[in-house]
Amino acid sequence: MKLIVDSGSTKADWIAIDEEGKVLFTTQTLGLNPEILNGDEIIERLNDRFDILQNKKTTTHLFFYGAGCGTDRMKLMLSQLFQGYFPNAIIVVEEDTYAAVYATSQKGEKAIVSILGTGSNCSYFDGHILHQKVQSLGYIVMDDCSGNVFGKELIRKYYFNKMPKELAEVFEKEYNVDPDFIKSKLYKESNPNAYLATFAKFLIQNKEHEFCKKIIFKGMKSFVKNYIKQFDNCKEVPVHFVGSIAFYLKDELAVVFEKYELQLGNVLRRPIDGLIAYHASNI
């Protein structure tokens, strides 16, 4: 049995397939970002799902694509952790961008592939190898146009009294805006970036409001300038996206791409379905 995992900071999608590529089961855990969680926390999240727990010894391969796996140190940490958990499995750990590449691109296709979800990143795939121009320093200083950055911006606007009154009233009803509650979520609990990203739902729901439009387009323009335009051939190849921010703001992306003369390619909410087809064809 092969396990395919697409893990962000918020959640991780798991799919098991047999030797013929047939789906055996699907499940979901909380996100397994090794930059944020320690080994015990990751194991606890695995043990929380019975389908995973009961198949520890029957798993022959684990293909894990995850946020926070962009460095050799994090890949090694997770590989060793998973090898102990799945003792009979061949372990492959790659950064989440590879999941996006395999899910959105045709075999051998040259493309820029981006992730816009809880976090964000952007890479160039030459048909064989992934190339990055921007080394991520994490959600605190980077992640342009991501859910956590949008969430941070909304909270700041609200507390600086820069949010229109009609929106602020709705914001207060939908979220706990008590300062102590917010600080506890940010500084005392795990996955503060995922917590910040929960506020992005408000931005999407009110995307037609001029206040929200400005935040959205500012974030997208920043992502284009700081990430996509790092690649000299950005106007010559399609730019694919995965992630909830890209998926629910696809129309806005199209507007920004037209302005910068870029080719908007495939936009998927989550890459896991594409990964099934990729790994089934490579059994």
mmCIF file of C-alpha atoms in Angstrom:
data_model
loop_
_atom_site.group_PDB
_atom_site.id
_atom_site.type_symbol
_atom_site.label_atom_id
_atom_site.label_comp_id
_atom_site.label_asym_id
_atom_site.label_seq_id
_atom_site.Cartn_x
_atom_site.Cartn_y
_atom_site.Cartn_z
ATOM 1 C CA MET A 1 0.000 0.000 0.000
ATOM 2 C CA LYS A 2 1.249 3.467 -0.902
ATOM 3 C CA LEU A 3 0.418 6.585 1.079
ATOM 4 C CA ILE A 4 0.365 9.947 -0.687
ATOM 5 C CA VAL A 5 0.315 13.026 1.517
ATOM 6 C CA ASP A 6 -0.118 16.699 0.683
ATOM 7 C CA SER A 7 0.541 18.669 3.848
ATOM 8 C CA GLY A 8 0.208 22.365 4.475
ATOM 9 C CA SER A 9 0.431 24.152 7.795
ATOM 10 C CA THR A 10 -3.313 23.963 8.388
ATOM 11 C CA LYS A 11 -4.173 20.446 7.217
ATOM 12 C CA ALA A 12 -2.747 17.382 5.509
ATOM 13 C CA ASP A 13 -4.629 15.261 2.966
ATOM 14 C CA TRP A 14 -3.808 11.521 2.966
ATOM 15 C CA ILE A 15 -4.712 9.021 0.258
ATOM 16 C CA ALA A 16 -3.833 5.324 0.195
ATOM 17 C CA ILE A 17 -3.625 3.446 -3.114
ATOM 18 C CA ASP A 18 -2.959 -0.209 -3.859
ATOM 19 C CA GLU A 19 -0.545 -1.695 -6.397
ATOM 20 C CA GLU A 20 -3.014 -1.040 -9.223
ATOM 21 C CA GLY A 21 -3.607 2.578 -8.286
ATOM 22 C CA LYS A 22 -7.023 1.987 -6.709
ATOM 23 C CA VAL A 23 -7.888 4.308 -3.825
ATOM 24 C CA LEU A 24 -8.162 2.340 -0.572
ATOM 25 C CA PHE A 25 -8.998 5.189 1.787
ATOM 26 C CA THR A 26 -8.694 8.927 2.260
ATOM 27 C CA THR A 27 -8.265 10.814 5.490
ATOM 28 C CA GLN A 28 -7.053 14.129 6.832
ATOM 29 C CA THR A 29 -4.869 15.237 9.719
ATOM 30 C CA LEU A 30 -3.890 18.614 11.010
ATOM 31 C CA GLY A 31 -0.931 20.121 9.141
ATOM 32 C CA LEU A 32 2.521 18.576 9.644
ATOM 33 C CA ASN A 33 4.878 21.486 9.050
ATOM 34 C CA PRO A 34 8.248 20.510 10.627
ATOM 35 C CA GLU A 35 9.263 24.159 10.889
ATOM 36 C CA ILE A 36 6.444 24.690 13.373
ATOM 37 C CA LEU A 37 5.899 21.315 15.066
ATOM 38 C CA ASN A 38 8.257 19.045 16.966
ATOM 39 C CA GLY A 39 8.451 15.286 16.472
ATOM 40 C CA ASP A 40 6.110 14.417 19.350
ATOM 41 C CA GLU A 41 3.432 16.764 18.009
ATOM 42 C CA ILE A 42 3.677 15.215 14.541
ATOM 43 C CA ILE A 43 3.388 11.658 15.924
ATOM 44 C CA GLU A 44 0.391 12.699 18.002
ATOM 45 C CA ARG A 45 -1.349 13.970 14.878
ATOM 46 C CA LEU A 46 -0.630 10.716 13.057
ATOM 47 C CA ASN A 47 -1.936 8.610 15.934
ATOM 48 C CA ASP A 48 -5.122 10.643 15.949
ATOM 49 C CA ARG A 49 -6.254 8.968 12.691
ATOM 50 C CA PHE A 50 -7.117 5.280 12.970
ATOM 51 C CA ASP A 51 -6.686 4.604 9.229
ATOM 52 C CA ILE A 52 -3.071 5.762 9.475
ATOM 53 C CA LEU A 53 -2.363 4.125 12.803
ATOM 54 C CA GLN A 54 -3.616 0.681 11.774
ATOM 55 C CA ASN A 55 -1.597 0.694 8.530
ATOM 56 C CA LYS A 56 1.789 1.589 10.011
ATOM 57 C CA LYS A 57 3.296 -1.797 9.142
ATOM 58 C CA THR A 58 1.443 -2.489 5.886
ATOM 59 C CA THR A 59 2.556 0.719 4.178
ATOM 60 C CA THR A 60 5.217 0.014 1.530
ATOM 61 C CA HIS A 61 5.767 3.593 0.313
ATOM 62 C CA LEU A 62 5.155 7.041 1.763
ATOM 63 C CA PHE A 63 5.274 10.024 -0.593
ATOM 64 C CA PHE A 64 5.097 13.108 1.604
ATOM 65 C CA TYR A 65 4.874 16.598 0.093
ATOM 66 C CA GLY A 66 4.873 19.233 2.792
ATOM 67 C CA ALA A 67 5.117 22.874 3.726
ATOM 68 C CA GLY A 68 8.326 23.496 5.665
ATOM 69 C CA CYS A 69 10.232 20.768 3.783
ATOM 70 C CA GLY A 70 12.325 23.036 1.613
ATOM 71 C CA THR A 71 15.624 22.390 3.417
ATOM 72 C CA ASP A 72 17.697 19.224 3.734
ATOM 73 C CA ARG A 73 17.545 19.500 7.519
ATOM 74 C CA MET A 74 13.757 19.420 7.620
ATOM 75 C CA LYS A 75 13.573 16.645 5.017
ATOM 76 C CA LEU A 76 15.973 14.514 7.069
ATOM 77 C CA MET A 77 14.087 15.182 10.284
ATOM 78 C CA LEU A 78 10.767 14.069 8.780
ATOM 79 C CA SER A 79 12.290 11.138 6.886
ATOM 80 C CA GLN A 80 13.746 9.722 10.090
ATOM 81 C CA LEU A 81 10.512 10.326 11.974
ATOM 82 C CA PHE A 82 8.396 8.615 9.301
ATOM 83 C CA GLN A 83 10.847 5.728 8.967
ATOM 84 C CA GLY A 84 10.352 4.951 12.614
ATOM 85 C CA TYR A 85 6.580 5.230 12.306
ATOM 86 C CA PHE A 86 6.248 3.268 9.040
ATOM 87 C CA PRO A 87 9.021 0.655 9.557
ATOM 88 C CA ASN A 88 8.464 -1.253 6.293
ATOM 89 C CA ALA A 89 8.028 1.708 3.976
ATOM 90 C CA ILE A 90 10.259 3.493 1.501
ATOM 91 C CA ILE A 91 10.075 7.149 2.560
ATOM 92 C CA VAL A 92 10.163 10.083 0.127
ATOM 93 C CA VAL A 93 9.888 13.606 1.538
ATOM 94 C CA GLU A 94 9.686 16.611 -0.772
ATOM 95 C CA GLU A 95 8.601 20.201 -0.354
ATOM 96 C CA ASP A 96 4.961 20.937 -1.150
ATOM 97 C CA THR A 97 5.862 22.660 -4.412
ATOM 98 C CA TYR A 98 6.556 19.277 -6.004
ATOM 99 C CA ALA A 99 2.986 18.244 -5.235
ATOM 100 C CA ALA A 100 1.795 21.385 -6.985
ATOM 101 C CA VAL A 101 4.037 20.649 -9.990
ATOM 102 C CA TYR A 102 2.879 17.048 -10.389
ATOM 103 C CA ALA A 103 -0.777 18.001 -9.953
ATOM 104 C CA THR A 104 -0.918 20.965 -12.343
ATOM 105 C CA SER A 105 1.695 20.363 -15.041
ATOM 106 C CA GLN A 106 1.871 18.022 -17.981
ATOM 107 C CA LYS A 107 4.832 15.634 -18.013
ATOM 108 C CA GLY A 108 7.924 17.524 -19.140
ATOM 109 C CA GLU A 109 6.115 20.875 -19.250
ATOM 110 C CA LYS A 110 8.015 24.036 -18.421
ATOM 111 C CA ALA A 111 6.020 26.181 -16.031
ATOM 112 C CA ILE A 112 6.096 28.445 -13.021
ATOM 113 C CA VAL A 113 4.223 26.806 -10.171
ATOM 114 C CA SER A 114 2.988 28.740 -7.167
ATOM 115 C CA ILE A 115 1.227 27.991 -3.913
ATOM 116 C CA LEU A 116 -1.205 30.458 -2.386
ATOM 117 C CA GLY A 117 -2.779 28.956 0.708
ATOM 118 C CA THR A 118 -1.944 29.391 4.377
ATOM 119 C CA GLY A 119 1.551 30.211 3.150
ATOM 120 C CA SER A 120 2.970 30.960 -0.284
ATOM 121 C CA ASN A 121 5.892 30.127 -2.535
ATOM 122 C CA CYS A 122 6.858 30.098 -6.200
ATOM 123 C CA SER A 123 9.197 27.915 -8.270
ATOM 124 C CA TYR A 124 10.171 27.325 -11.870
ATOM 125 C CA PHE A 125 9.934 23.766 -13.193
ATOM 126 C CA ASP A 126 12.043 23.146 -16.297
ATOM 127 C CA GLY A 127 10.273 19.891 -17.047
ATOM 128 C CA HIS A 128 12.673 17.897 -14.878
ATOM 129 C CA ILE A 129 14.064 19.979 -12.017
ATOM 130 C CA LEU A 130 12.576 22.571 -9.680
ATOM 131 C CA HIS A 131 14.336 25.944 -9.450
ATOM 132 C CA GLN A 132 13.757 28.617 -6.823
ATOM 133 C CA LYS A 133 14.974 32.194 -6.785
ATOM 134 C CA VAL A 134 13.492 33.147 -3.407
ATOM 135 C CA GLN A 135 14.472 31.284 -0.240
ATOM 136 C CA SER A 136 11.547 31.364 2.184
ATOM 137 C CA LEU A 137 12.226 32.752 5.643
ATOM 138 C CA GLY A 138 8.837 31.719 6.975
ATOM 139 C CA TYR A 139 5.493 33.328 7.581
ATOM 140 C CA ILE A 140 6.696 36.168 9.825
ATOM 141 C CA VAL A 141 8.628 38.057 7.148
ATOM 142 C CA MET A 142 7.562 36.520 3.809
ATOM 143 C CA ASP A 143 4.578 34.561 2.391
ATOM 144 C CA ASP A 144 3.285 37.400 0.200
ATOM 145 C CA CYS A 145 -0.390 37.091 -0.773
ATOM 146 C CA SER A 146 -0.925 34.127 1.564
ATOM 147 C CA GLY A 147 -3.792 33.495 3.935
ATOM 148 C CA ASN A 148 -1.698 34.299 6.983
ATOM 149 C CA VAL A 149 -0.468 37.604 5.524
ATOM 150 C CA PHE A 150 -4.005 38.598 4.566
ATOM 151 C CA GLY A 151 -5.164 37.658 8.060
ATOM 152 C CA LYS A 152 -2.418 39.744 9.643
ATOM 153 C CA GLU A 153 -3.389 42.703 7.459
ATOM 154 C CA LEU A 154 -7.058 42.465 8.453
ATOM 155 C CA ILE A 155 -6.264 42.345 12.169
ATOM 156 C CA ARG A 156 -3.962 45.350 11.837
ATOM 157 C CA LYS A 157 -6.556 47.328 9.904
ATOM 158 C CA TYR A 158 -9.186 46.483 12.511
ATOM 159 C CA TYR A 159 -7.048 47.516 15.505
ATOM 160 C CA PHE A 160 -5.738 50.655 13.823
ATOM 161 C CA ASN A 161 -9.367 51.646 13.093
ATOM 162 C CA LYS A 162 -8.704 51.522 9.368
ATOM 163 C CA MET A 163 -11.466 49.012 8.606
ATOM 164 C CA PRO A 164 -14.783 50.539 7.412
ATOM 165 C CA LYS A 165 -17.385 50.548 10.176
ATOM 166 C CA GLU A 166 -19.843 48.304 8.327
ATOM 167 C CA LEU A 167 -17.142 45.669 7.826
ATOM 168 C CA ALA A 168 -15.760 46.046 11.350
ATOM 169 C CA GLU A 169 -19.182 45.256 12.805
ATOM 170 C CA VAL A 170 -19.372 42.038 10.773
ATOM 171 C CA PHE A 171 -15.768 41.204 11.634
ATOM 172 C CA GLU A 172 -16.523 41.476 15.363
ATOM 173 C CA LYS A 173 -19.467 39.096 15.045
ATOM 174 C CA GLU A 174 -17.530 36.456 13.120
ATOM 175 C CA TYR A 175 -14.263 36.501 15.069
ATOM 176 C CA ASN A 176 -13.087 36.783 18.641
ATOM 177 C CA VAL A 177 -11.207 40.076 18.557
ATOM 178 C CA ASP A 178 -10.313 40.163 22.256
ATOM 179 C CA PRO A 179 -6.601 41.123 22.435
ATOM 180 C CA ASP A 180 -5.752 38.475 25.034
ATOM 181 C CA PHE A 181 -7.410 35.768 22.931
ATOM 182 C CA ILE A 182 -5.524 36.795 19.803
ATOM 183 C CA LYS A 183 -2.174 37.012 21.607
ATOM 184 C CA SER A 184 -2.732 33.602 23.149
ATOM 185 C CA LYS A 185 -3.385 32.130 19.692
ATOM 186 C CA LEU A 186 -0.285 33.789 18.276
ATOM 187 C CA TYR A 187 2.217 33.221 21.065
ATOM 188 C CA LYS A 188 1.038 30.304 23.192
ATOM 189 C CA GLU A 189 -0.510 27.829 20.740
ATOM 190 C CA SER A 190 0.888 25.888 17.786
ATOM 191 C CA ASN A 191 0.407 26.921 14.137
ATOM 192 C CA PRO A 192 -0.006 30.700 14.582
ATOM 193 C CA ASN A 193 0.251 31.066 10.795
ATOM 194 C CA ALA A 194 -2.748 28.771 10.337
ATOM 195 C CA TYR A 195 -4.677 30.820 12.895
ATOM 196 C CA LEU A 196 -3.918 34.033 11.021
ATOM 197 C CA ALA A 197 -5.065 32.399 7.790
ATOM 198 C CA THR A 198 -8.548 31.801 9.213
ATOM 199 C CA PHE A 199 -9.228 35.523 8.810
ATOM 200 C CA ALA A 200 -8.668 35.274 5.045
ATOM 201 C CA LYS A 201 -12.137 33.739 4.724
ATOM 202 C CA PHE A 202 -13.569 37.134 5.687
ATOM 203 C CA LEU A 203 -11.552 38.794 2.941
ATOM 204 C CA ILE A 204 -12.816 36.334 0.330
ATOM 205 C CA GLN A 205 -16.435 36.596 1.467
ATOM 206 C CA ASN A 206 -16.278 40.386 1.157
ATOM 207 C CA LYS A 207 -14.014 40.602 -1.870
ATOM 208 C CA GLU A 208 -16.393 42.906 -3.738
ATOM 209 C CA HIS A 209 -16.027 45.595 -1.058
ATOM 210 C CA GLU A 210 -13.518 48.241 -2.096
ATOM 211 C CA PHE A 211 -11.605 47.889 1.181
ATOM 212 C CA CYS A 212 -11.061 44.174 0.622
ATOM 213 C CA LYS A 213 -10.315 44.640 -3.072
ATOM 214 C CA LYS A 214 -7.402 46.928 -2.238
ATOM 215 C CA ILE A 215 -5.876 44.394 0.155
ATOM 216 C CA ILE A 216 -6.321 41.541 -2.322
ATOM 217 C CA PHE A 217 -4.841 43.333 -5.313
ATOM 218 C CA LYS A 218 -1.999 44.792 -3.249
ATOM 219 C CA GLY A 219 -1.082 41.269 -2.125
ATOM 220 C CA MET A 220 -1.288 39.824 -5.625
ATOM 221 C CA LYS A 221 0.815 42.576 -7.173
ATOM 222 C CA SER A 222 3.402 42.052 -4.455
ATOM 223 C CA PHE A 223 3.497 38.324 -5.194
ATOM 224 C CA VAL A 224 3.963 38.942 -8.916
ATOM 225 C CA LYS A 225 6.761 41.471 -8.385
ATOM 226 C CA ASN A 226 8.623 39.652 -5.603
ATOM 227 C CA TYR A 227 8.193 36.056 -6.724
ATOM 228 C CA ILE A 228 6.983 35.460 -10.279
ATOM 229 C CA LYS A 229 9.002 38.210 -11.947
ATOM 230 C CA GLN A 230 12.207 36.798 -10.440
ATOM 231 C CA PHE A 231 12.148 34.390 -13.388
ATOM 232 C CA ASP A 232 13.304 35.934 -16.661
ATOM 233 C CA ASN A 233 10.972 33.797 -18.779
ATOM 234 C CA CYS A 234 7.870 34.436 -16.659
ATOM 235 C CA LYS A 235 5.933 35.762 -19.673
ATOM 236 C CA GLU A 236 6.831 32.783 -21.829
ATOM 237 C CA VAL A 237 5.464 29.923 -19.690
ATOM 238 C CA PRO A 238 2.166 29.253 -17.917
ATOM 239 C CA VAL A 239 1.910 30.046 -14.216
ATOM 240 C CA HIS A 240 0.000 27.344 -12.325
ATOM 241 C CA PHE A 241 -1.430 27.714 -8.831
ATOM 242 C CA VAL A 242 -2.642 25.503 -6.025
ATOM 243 C CA GLY A 243 -4.153 26.584 -2.716
ATOM 244 C CA SER A 244 -7.397 27.972 -1.385
ATOM 245 C CA ILE A 245 -6.399 31.631 -1.752
ATOM 246 C CA ALA A 246 -5.603 31.190 -5.442
ATOM 247 C CA PHE A 247 -8.691 29.038 -6.032
ATOM 248 C CA TYR A 248 -11.235 31.375 -4.446
ATOM 249 C CA LEU A 249 -9.600 34.490 -5.874
ATOM 250 C CA LYS A 250 -9.008 33.110 -9.364
ATOM 251 C CA ASP A 251 -10.899 35.951 -11.060
ATOM 252 C CA GLU A 252 -8.770 38.520 -9.272
ATOM 253 C CA LEU A 253 -5.622 36.651 -10.283
ATOM 254 C CA ALA A 254 -6.759 36.767 -13.891
ATOM 255 C CA VAL A 255 -7.112 40.554 -13.712
ATOM 256 C CA VAL A 256 -3.627 40.992 -12.249
ATOM 257 C CA PHE A 257 -2.101 38.573 -14.758
ATOM 258 C CA GLU A 258 -3.605 40.465 -17.665
ATOM 259 C CA LYS A 259 -2.063 43.671 -16.319
ATOM 260 C CA TYR A 260 1.397 42.079 -16.141
ATOM 261 C CA GLU A 261 0.986 40.114 -19.409
ATOM 262 C CA LEU A 262 1.351 36.746 -17.693
ATOM 263 C CA GLN A 263 -0.268 33.412 -18.621
ATOM 264 C CA LEU A 264 -2.576 32.071 -15.928
ATOM 265 C CA GLY A 265 -2.491 28.280 -16.098
ATOM 266 C CA ASN A 266 -4.285 25.693 -13.968
ATOM 267 C CA VAL A 267 -5.653 26.760 -10.605
ATOM 268 C CA LEU A 268 -6.475 23.971 -8.132
ATOM 269 C CA ARG A 269 -7.733 24.247 -4.575
ATOM 270 C CA ARG A 270 -5.718 21.224 -3.497
ATOM 271 C CA PRO A 271 -3.260 19.073 -5.448
ATOM 272 C CA ILE A 272 -4.070 15.699 -3.912
ATOM 273 C CA ASP A 273 -6.342 14.493 -6.738
ATOM 274 C CA GLY A 274 -3.675 15.248 -9.302
ATOM 275 C CA LEU A 275 -1.152 13.391 -7.186
ATOM 276 C CA ILE A 276 -3.281 10.259 -7.312
ATOM 277 C CA ALA A 277 -3.140 10.269 -11.105
ATOM 278 C CA TYR A 278 0.616 10.996 -11.078
ATOM 279 C CA HIS A 279 1.540 8.195 -8.692
ATOM 280 C CA ALA A 280 -0.930 5.724 -10.182
ATOM 281 C CA SER A 281 0.725 6.202 -13.568
ATOM 282 C CA ASN A 282 4.177 5.759 -12.058
ATOM 283 C CA ILE A 283 3.537 2.526 -10.139
#
